[in-house]
């Protein structure tokens, strides 16, 4: 049935709304792109991981993500009304000489965005850190907040997007804007990094171009993501190869449906630990 004339939104108004939404997901203009604190400049200047993490936590390059992470921190979830939300970009977590990196998607609105640590304070993190502990890569099976005693053995946990996105869906532009942080993080880990586990297709798509730009030889066409996929990437700088492994993301959508079981996750982590030279970790049953 045709919409009554008086209730139809003018075409010009709809187009203006679409343009506004597109602009809100893009960096704040040419001046912002050239600013010294923009990711493409600030990340490159970081001499080590502590300096990189400190610079990253002040980033405001993506207006849509800044607005969402801060609004979530103000409104809060009822269960966390007493929390002082982090509500900033969430840096990677783990030792600066890690041999294994885990690459996810982005912080959860009431997980990492609340606690300030990747995969901490949500059900995805519950699954991930229980598996890391089971295979000997974490000191404890839980991750609730910084200062809870958790330490990782030879593992760094990070993501291609460091701010919590609406509906857990960063835009391609937001991913590209954030990429320099991940690129610099991997460059600083390069002397010890031997393996990477990518949790989910989004992280896989984001990581492959970063690895290629950093000098690892990524096949063309780009290999497709899949659980259990294992690639060995030659180092164009003459260093040791990098082992790249795919794993379904630890989201509730996968863990509640059985698409990813704890044993499947433990097996991937155990294989990655062995390839990274961290010893033969315990495999799942």
mmCIF file of C-alpha atoms in Angstrom:
data_model
loop_
_atom_site.group_PDB
_atom_site.id
_atom_site.type_symbol
_atom_site.label_atom_id
_atom_site.label_comp_id
_atom_site.label_asym_id
_atom_site.label_seq_id
_atom_site.Cartn_x
_atom_site.Cartn_y
_atom_site.Cartn_z
ATOM 1 C CA UNK A 1 0.000 0.000 0.000
ATOM 2 C CA UNK A 2 1.284 3.446 -0.861
ATOM 3 C CA UNK A 3 2.452 5.519 2.081
ATOM 4 C CA UNK A 4 0.157 8.537 2.737
ATOM 5 C CA UNK A 5 1.685 11.703 1.338
ATOM 6 C CA UNK A 6 1.689 13.471 4.695
ATOM 7 C CA UNK A 7 3.712 10.660 6.358
ATOM 8 C CA UNK A 8 6.383 10.247 3.725
ATOM 9 C CA UNK A 9 9.832 11.517 4.633
ATOM 10 C CA UNK A 10 11.116 13.981 2.025
ATOM 11 C CA UNK A 11 13.769 12.472 -0.249
ATOM 12 C CA UNK A 12 16.169 15.308 0.530
ATOM 13 C CA UNK A 13 15.881 14.688 4.256
ATOM 14 C CA UNK A 14 16.629 10.970 3.873
ATOM 15 C CA UNK A 15 19.704 11.741 1.805
ATOM 16 C CA UNK A 16 20.913 14.283 4.385
ATOM 17 C CA UNK A 17 20.553 11.647 7.120
ATOM 18 C CA UNK A 18 22.561 9.142 5.070
ATOM 19 C CA UNK A 19 25.328 11.674 4.485
ATOM 20 C CA UNK A 20 25.433 12.461 8.220
ATOM 21 C CA UNK A 21 25.800 8.761 9.073
ATOM 22 C CA UNK A 22 28.609 8.344 6.548
ATOM 23 C CA UNK A 23 30.464 11.382 7.893
ATOM 24 C CA UNK A 24 30.154 10.175 11.495
ATOM 25 C CA UNK A 25 31.994 6.965 10.599
ATOM 26 C CA UNK A 26 34.892 8.781 8.927
ATOM 27 C CA UNK A 27 37.920 10.569 10.416
ATOM 28 C CA UNK A 28 37.359 14.199 11.271
ATOM 29 C CA UNK A 29 38.455 15.866 8.034
ATOM 30 C CA UNK A 30 41.809 16.499 6.381
ATOM 31 C CA UNK A 31 43.050 18.473 9.359
ATOM 32 C CA UNK A 32 42.424 15.427 11.549
ATOM 33 C CA UNK A 33 44.281 13.124 9.151
ATOM 34 C CA UNK A 34 47.335 15.369 9.317
ATOM 35 C CA UNK A 35 47.257 15.901 13.088
ATOM 36 C CA UNK A 36 50.295 14.524 14.933
ATOM 37 C CA UNK A 37 48.083 12.462 17.250
ATOM 38 C CA UNK A 38 46.240 10.743 14.368
ATOM 39 C CA UNK A 39 46.939 6.948 14.355
ATOM 40 C CA UNK A 40 48.981 6.965 11.148
ATOM 41 C CA UNK A 41 51.429 9.415 12.778
ATOM 42 C CA UNK A 42 51.216 8.648 16.489
ATOM 43 C CA UNK A 43 51.619 4.867 16.122
ATOM 44 C CA UNK A 44 54.740 5.170 13.998
ATOM 45 C CA UNK A 45 56.476 7.326 16.631
ATOM 46 C CA UNK A 46 56.002 4.866 19.512
ATOM 47 C CA UNK A 47 59.433 3.422 20.450
ATOM 48 C CA UNK A 48 58.027 0.491 22.452
ATOM 49 C CA UNK A 49 54.772 -1.179 23.469
ATOM 50 C CA UNK A 50 54.180 0.830 26.680
ATOM 51 C CA UNK A 51 54.507 4.063 24.668
ATOM 52 C CA UNK A 52 52.225 2.666 21.963
ATOM 53 C CA UNK A 53 49.580 1.673 24.498
ATOM 54 C CA UNK A 54 49.713 5.089 26.169
ATOM 55 C CA UNK A 55 49.295 6.924 22.848
ATOM 56 C CA UNK A 56 46.513 4.602 21.708
ATOM 57 C CA UNK A 57 44.354 5.206 24.785
ATOM 58 C CA UNK A 58 44.059 8.915 23.921
ATOM 59 C CA UNK A 59 42.910 8.356 20.297
ATOM 60 C CA UNK A 60 39.747 10.175 19.151
ATOM 61 C CA UNK A 61 40.102 9.641 15.397
ATOM 62 C CA UNK A 62 36.690 8.034 14.714
ATOM 63 C CA UNK A 63 33.755 10.237 15.806
ATOM 64 C CA UNK A 64 31.149 7.447 15.724
ATOM 65 C CA UNK A 65 33.241 5.159 17.923
ATOM 66 C CA UNK A 66 34.166 7.940 20.339
ATOM 67 C CA UNK A 67 30.500 8.833 20.774
ATOM 68 C CA UNK A 68 29.411 5.232 21.257
ATOM 69 C CA UNK A 69 32.109 4.193 23.729
ATOM 70 C CA UNK A 70 31.535 7.299 25.866
ATOM 71 C CA UNK A 71 27.746 7.090 25.752
ATOM 72 C CA UNK A 72 27.936 3.432 26.817
ATOM 73 C CA UNK A 73 30.134 4.471 29.727
ATOM 74 C CA UNK A 74 27.604 7.084 30.816
ATOM 75 C CA UNK A 75 24.441 5.028 30.447
ATOM 76 C CA UNK A 76 25.984 1.739 31.682
ATOM 77 C CA UNK A 77 24.324 -1.637 32.026
ATOM 78 C CA UNK A 78 22.233 -2.133 35.149
ATOM 79 C CA UNK A 79 24.571 -4.830 36.479
ATOM 80 C CA UNK A 80 27.512 -2.408 36.283
ATOM 81 C CA UNK A 81 26.003 0.803 37.626
ATOM 82 C CA UNK A 82 28.734 1.019 40.278
ATOM 83 C CA UNK A 83 31.531 0.740 37.711
ATOM 84 C CA UNK A 84 33.560 3.673 36.488
ATOM 85 C CA UNK A 85 33.727 2.642 32.825
ATOM 86 C CA UNK A 86 37.061 2.868 30.991
ATOM 87 C CA UNK A 87 35.246 4.211 27.872
ATOM 88 C CA UNK A 88 38.463 4.800 25.910
ATOM 89 C CA UNK A 89 40.417 2.835 23.312
ATOM 90 C CA UNK A 90 41.524 -0.493 24.784
ATOM 91 C CA UNK A 91 45.213 -1.380 24.261
ATOM 92 C CA UNK A 92 46.656 -4.840 23.728
ATOM 93 C CA UNK A 93 47.434 -7.004 26.748
ATOM 94 C CA UNK A 94 50.430 -9.248 27.341
ATOM 95 C CA UNK A 95 54.242 -9.218 27.549
ATOM 96 C CA UNK A 96 56.313 -7.119 25.130
ATOM 97 C CA UNK A 97 58.342 -10.181 24.075
ATOM 98 C CA UNK A 98 55.354 -12.374 23.209
ATOM 99 C CA UNK A 99 55.933 -15.207 20.745
ATOM 100 C CA UNK A 100 52.195 -15.678 20.100
ATOM 101 C CA UNK A 101 49.569 -13.024 19.337
ATOM 102 C CA UNK A 102 45.795 -13.436 19.489
ATOM 103 C CA UNK A 103 43.866 -11.040 17.251
ATOM 104 C CA UNK A 104 40.146 -10.550 17.881
ATOM 105 C CA UNK A 105 37.641 -8.012 16.550
ATOM 106 C CA UNK A 106 37.057 -5.069 18.926
ATOM 107 C CA UNK A 107 36.329 -4.500 22.628
ATOM 108 C CA UNK A 108 32.850 -5.318 23.888
ATOM 109 C CA UNK A 109 30.756 -2.351 25.054
ATOM 110 C CA UNK A 110 30.365 -3.729 28.594
ATOM 111 C CA UNK A 111 33.506 -5.876 28.613
ATOM 112 C CA UNK A 112 36.755 -4.274 27.492
ATOM 113 C CA UNK A 113 35.113 -0.862 27.190
ATOM 114 C CA UNK A 114 34.142 -1.158 30.853
ATOM 115 C CA UNK A 115 37.297 -2.744 32.295
ATOM 116 C CA UNK A 116 40.001 -1.352 30.004
ATOM 117 C CA UNK A 117 41.455 -4.772 29.128
ATOM 118 C CA UNK A 118 40.871 -6.859 26.020
ATOM 119 C CA UNK A 119 38.346 -9.722 26.389
ATOM 120 C CA UNK A 120 37.912 -8.887 30.073
ATOM 121 C CA UNK A 121 34.591 -8.826 31.885
ATOM 122 C CA UNK A 122 32.394 -10.560 29.277
ATOM 123 C CA UNK A 123 31.424 -14.096 28.323
ATOM 124 C CA UNK A 124 33.709 -14.217 25.294
ATOM 125 C CA UNK A 125 36.631 -13.515 27.588
ATOM 126 C CA UNK A 126 35.446 -16.173 30.022
ATOM 127 C CA UNK A 127 35.770 -18.774 27.275
ATOM 128 C CA UNK A 128 39.084 -17.455 25.928
ATOM 129 C CA UNK A 129 40.965 -17.148 29.209
ATOM 130 C CA UNK A 130 39.692 -20.502 30.486
ATOM 131 C CA UNK A 131 41.184 -22.080 27.355
ATOM 132 C CA UNK A 132 44.462 -20.135 27.676
ATOM 133 C CA UNK A 133 44.781 -21.320 31.270
ATOM 134 C CA UNK A 134 43.934 -24.899 30.324
ATOM 135 C CA UNK A 135 46.803 -25.039 27.817
ATOM 136 C CA UNK A 136 49.289 -23.342 30.141
ATOM 137 C CA UNK A 137 49.339 -19.865 28.595
ATOM 138 C CA UNK A 138 47.637 -17.941 31.450
ATOM 139 C CA UNK A 139 48.126 -17.943 35.207
ATOM 140 C CA UNK A 140 44.398 -18.221 35.940
ATOM 141 C CA UNK A 141 41.185 -19.123 34.051
ATOM 142 C CA UNK A 142 39.361 -15.836 34.658
ATOM 143 C CA UNK A 143 39.841 -12.216 33.641
ATOM 144 C CA UNK A 144 37.643 -9.758 35.510
ATOM 145 C CA UNK A 145 39.595 -6.484 35.686
ATOM 146 C CA UNK A 146 43.150 -5.116 35.603
ATOM 147 C CA UNK A 147 44.857 -5.976 38.852
ATOM 148 C CA UNK A 148 43.072 -9.315 39.240
ATOM 149 C CA UNK A 149 46.347 -11.266 39.143
ATOM 150 C CA UNK A 150 46.077 -12.531 35.574
ATOM 151 C CA UNK A 151 49.315 -12.790 33.583
ATOM 152 C CA UNK A 152 49.873 -14.316 30.154
ATOM 153 C CA UNK A 153 52.822 -16.546 29.261
ATOM 154 C CA UNK A 154 54.347 -15.507 25.932
ATOM 155 C CA UNK A 155 50.997 -14.288 24.573
ATOM 156 C CA UNK A 156 49.755 -10.837 23.549
ATOM 157 C CA UNK A 157 46.004 -10.273 23.024
ATOM 158 C CA UNK A 158 44.988 -7.465 20.675
ATOM 159 C CA UNK A 159 42.465 -6.417 18.003
ATOM 160 C CA UNK A 160 42.305 -4.505 14.700
ATOM 161 C CA UNK A 161 39.805 -2.017 16.192
ATOM 162 C CA UNK A 162 40.459 -0.688 19.697
ATOM 163 C CA UNK A 163 37.141 1.046 20.477
ATOM 164 C CA UNK A 164 33.840 -0.669 21.171
ATOM 165 C CA UNK A 165 31.650 -0.296 18.041
ATOM 166 C CA UNK A 166 27.839 -0.100 17.871
ATOM 167 C CA UNK A 167 26.333 -3.578 17.316
ATOM 168 C CA UNK A 168 29.903 -4.976 17.395
ATOM 169 C CA UNK A 169 30.339 -3.855 13.776
ATOM 170 C CA UNK A 170 33.135 -1.405 12.954
ATOM 171 C CA UNK A 171 32.951 0.128 9.497
ATOM 172 C CA UNK A 172 35.679 -0.601 6.902
ATOM 173 C CA UNK A 173 36.834 3.028 7.267
ATOM 174 C CA UNK A 174 37.125 2.696 11.048
ATOM 175 C CA UNK A 175 39.150 -0.463 10.593
ATOM 176 C CA UNK A 176 41.504 1.271 8.156
ATOM 177 C CA UNK A 177 41.898 4.266 10.469
ATOM 178 C CA UNK A 178 42.797 1.978 13.386
ATOM 179 C CA UNK A 179 45.160 -0.273 11.397
ATOM 180 C CA UNK A 180 48.353 1.709 12.178
ATOM 181 C CA UNK A 181 48.052 0.797 15.863
ATOM 182 C CA UNK A 182 47.993 -2.922 15.014
ATOM 183 C CA UNK A 183 50.753 -2.550 12.425
ATOM 184 C CA UNK A 184 53.075 -0.854 14.915
ATOM 185 C CA UNK A 185 52.213 -3.381 17.623
ATOM 186 C CA UNK A 186 53.200 -6.266 15.334
ATOM 187 C CA UNK A 187 56.356 -4.442 14.246
ATOM 188 C CA UNK A 188 57.402 -4.032 17.891
ATOM 189 C CA UNK A 189 56.661 -7.713 18.551
ATOM 190 C CA UNK A 190 58.492 -8.831 15.403
ATOM 191 C CA UNK A 191 61.782 -9.910 17.081
ATOM 192 C CA UNK A 192 59.968 -12.568 19.137
ATOM 193 C CA UNK A 193 56.650 -13.102 17.293
ATOM 194 C CA UNK A 194 56.370 -16.562 15.726
ATOM 195 C CA UNK A 195 52.638 -17.284 15.504
ATOM 196 C CA UNK A 196 49.299 -15.481 15.356
ATOM 197 C CA UNK A 197 45.842 -16.893 16.062
ATOM 198 C CA UNK A 198 43.078 -14.875 14.412
ATOM 199 C CA UNK A 199 39.665 -15.101 16.079
ATOM 200 C CA UNK A 200 37.057 -14.701 13.351
ATOM 201 C CA UNK A 201 36.809 -13.556 9.749
ATOM 202 C CA UNK A 202 36.807 -9.824 10.560
ATOM 203 C CA UNK A 203 40.183 -10.046 12.271
ATOM 204 C CA UNK A 204 41.504 -12.202 9.424
ATOM 205 C CA UNK A 205 40.471 -9.662 6.775
ATOM 206 C CA UNK A 206 41.964 -6.813 8.806
ATOM 207 C CA UNK A 207 45.225 -8.561 9.644
ATOM 208 C CA UNK A 208 46.356 -9.923 6.255
ATOM 209 C CA UNK A 209 47.002 -6.497 4.638
ATOM 210 C CA UNK A 210 48.816 -5.347 7.785
ATOM 211 C CA UNK A 211 51.090 -8.397 7.668
ATOM 212 C CA UNK A 212 51.795 -7.822 3.975
ATOM 213 C CA UNK A 213 52.648 -4.164 4.575
ATOM 214 C CA UNK A 214 54.934 -5.201 7.441
ATOM 215 C CA UNK A 215 56.987 -7.436 5.135
ATOM 216 C CA UNK A 216 55.572 -10.912 5.616
ATOM 217 C CA UNK A 217 54.796 -12.592 2.284
ATOM 218 C CA UNK A 218 51.040 -13.096 2.155
ATOM 219 C CA UNK A 219 49.773 -15.245 -0.772
ATOM 220 C CA UNK A 220 47.706 -13.711 -3.572
ATOM 221 C CA UNK A 221 44.793 -13.970 -3.839
ATOM 222 C CA UNK A 222 44.414 -13.504 -0.109
ATOM 223 C CA UNK A 223 43.650 -16.838 1.583
ATOM 224 C CA UNK A 224 40.161 -17.263 2.977
ATOM 225 C CA UNK A 225 39.436 -17.520 6.675
ATOM 226 C CA UNK A 226 38.464 -20.847 8.154
ATOM 227 C CA UNK A 227 38.644 -22.590 11.493
ATOM 228 C CA UNK A 228 41.853 -24.602 11.633
ATOM 229 C CA UNK A 229 43.434 -22.898 8.625
ATOM 230 C CA UNK A 230 47.228 -22.754 9.006
ATOM 231 C CA UNK A 231 49.530 -20.661 6.826
ATOM 232 C CA UNK A 232 53.287 -20.241 7.038
ATOM 233 C CA UNK A 233 54.314 -16.776 5.900
ATOM 234 C CA UNK A 234 57.896 -16.137 4.846
ATOM 235 C CA UNK A 235 59.561 -13.046 6.293
ATOM 236 C CA UNK A 236 60.627 -10.654 3.548
ATOM 237 C CA UNK A 237 63.292 -9.264 5.910
ATOM 238 C CA UNK A 238 64.996 -12.636 6.207
ATOM 239 C CA UNK A 239 63.731 -13.548 9.658
ATOM 240 C CA UNK A 240 61.901 -16.693 10.781
ATOM 241 C CA UNK A 241 58.515 -17.474 9.187
ATOM 242 C CA UNK A 242 55.273 -16.470 10.874
ATOM 243 C CA UNK A 243 52.605 -19.102 11.466
ATOM 244 C CA UNK A 244 49.062 -17.830 10.978
ATOM 245 C CA UNK A 245 46.142 -19.854 12.328
ATOM 246 C CA UNK A 246 42.400 -19.263 11.989
ATOM 247 C CA UNK A 247 39.896 -19.937 14.781
ATOM 248 C CA UNK A 248 36.206 -19.186 15.072
ATOM 249 C CA UNK A 249 35.590 -16.162 17.277
ATOM 250 C CA UNK A 250 34.760 -16.803 20.941
ATOM 251 C CA UNK A 251 31.463 -14.917 20.633
ATOM 252 C CA UNK A 252 28.334 -16.310 22.270
ATOM 253 C CA UNK A 253 26.918 -16.804 18.791
ATOM 254 C CA UNK A 254 29.594 -19.475 18.255
ATOM 255 C CA UNK A 255 30.104 -20.883 21.753
ATOM 256 C CA UNK A 256 26.403 -21.182 22.681
ATOM 257 C CA UNK A 257 25.568 -22.979 19.436
ATOM 258 C CA UNK A 258 28.487 -25.391 19.608
ATOM 259 C CA UNK A 259 30.117 -24.085 16.468
ATOM 260 C CA UNK A 260 33.172 -23.458 18.637
ATOM 261 C CA UNK A 261 33.646 -25.815 21.576
ATOM 262 C CA UNK A 262 36.196 -25.416 24.387
ATOM 263 C CA UNK A 263 38.093 -28.428 23.043
ATOM 264 C CA UNK A 264 38.275 -26.899 19.547
ATOM 265 C CA UNK A 265 39.650 -23.671 20.980
ATOM 266 C CA UNK A 266 42.179 -25.473 23.184
ATOM 267 C CA UNK A 267 43.426 -27.464 20.198
ATOM 268 C CA UNK A 268 44.104 -24.340 18.125
ATOM 269 C CA UNK A 269 45.836 -22.611 21.043
ATOM 270 C CA UNK A 270 47.954 -25.702 21.780
ATOM 271 C CA UNK A 271 49.048 -25.954 18.147
ATOM 272 C CA UNK A 272 49.869 -22.240 18.052
ATOM 273 C CA UNK A 273 51.864 -22.467 21.284
ATOM 274 C CA UNK A 274 53.956 -25.302 19.862
ATOM 275 C CA UNK A 275 54.562 -23.440 16.595
ATOM 276 C CA UNK A 276 55.555 -20.326 18.571
ATOM 277 C CA UNK A 277 58.114 -22.291 20.572
ATOM 278 C CA UNK A 278 56.239 -21.945 23.847
ATOM 279 C CA UNK A 279 56.364 -25.657 24.587
ATOM 280 C CA UNK A 280 53.820 -28.349 23.976
ATOM 281 C CA UNK A 281 50.651 -27.100 25.605
ATOM 282 C CA UNK A 282 47.815 -29.364 26.713
ATOM 283 C CA UNK A 283 45.356 -30.221 23.950
ATOM 284 C CA UNK A 284 41.602 -30.577 24.279
ATOM 285 C CA UNK A 285 39.913 -33.991 24.555
#
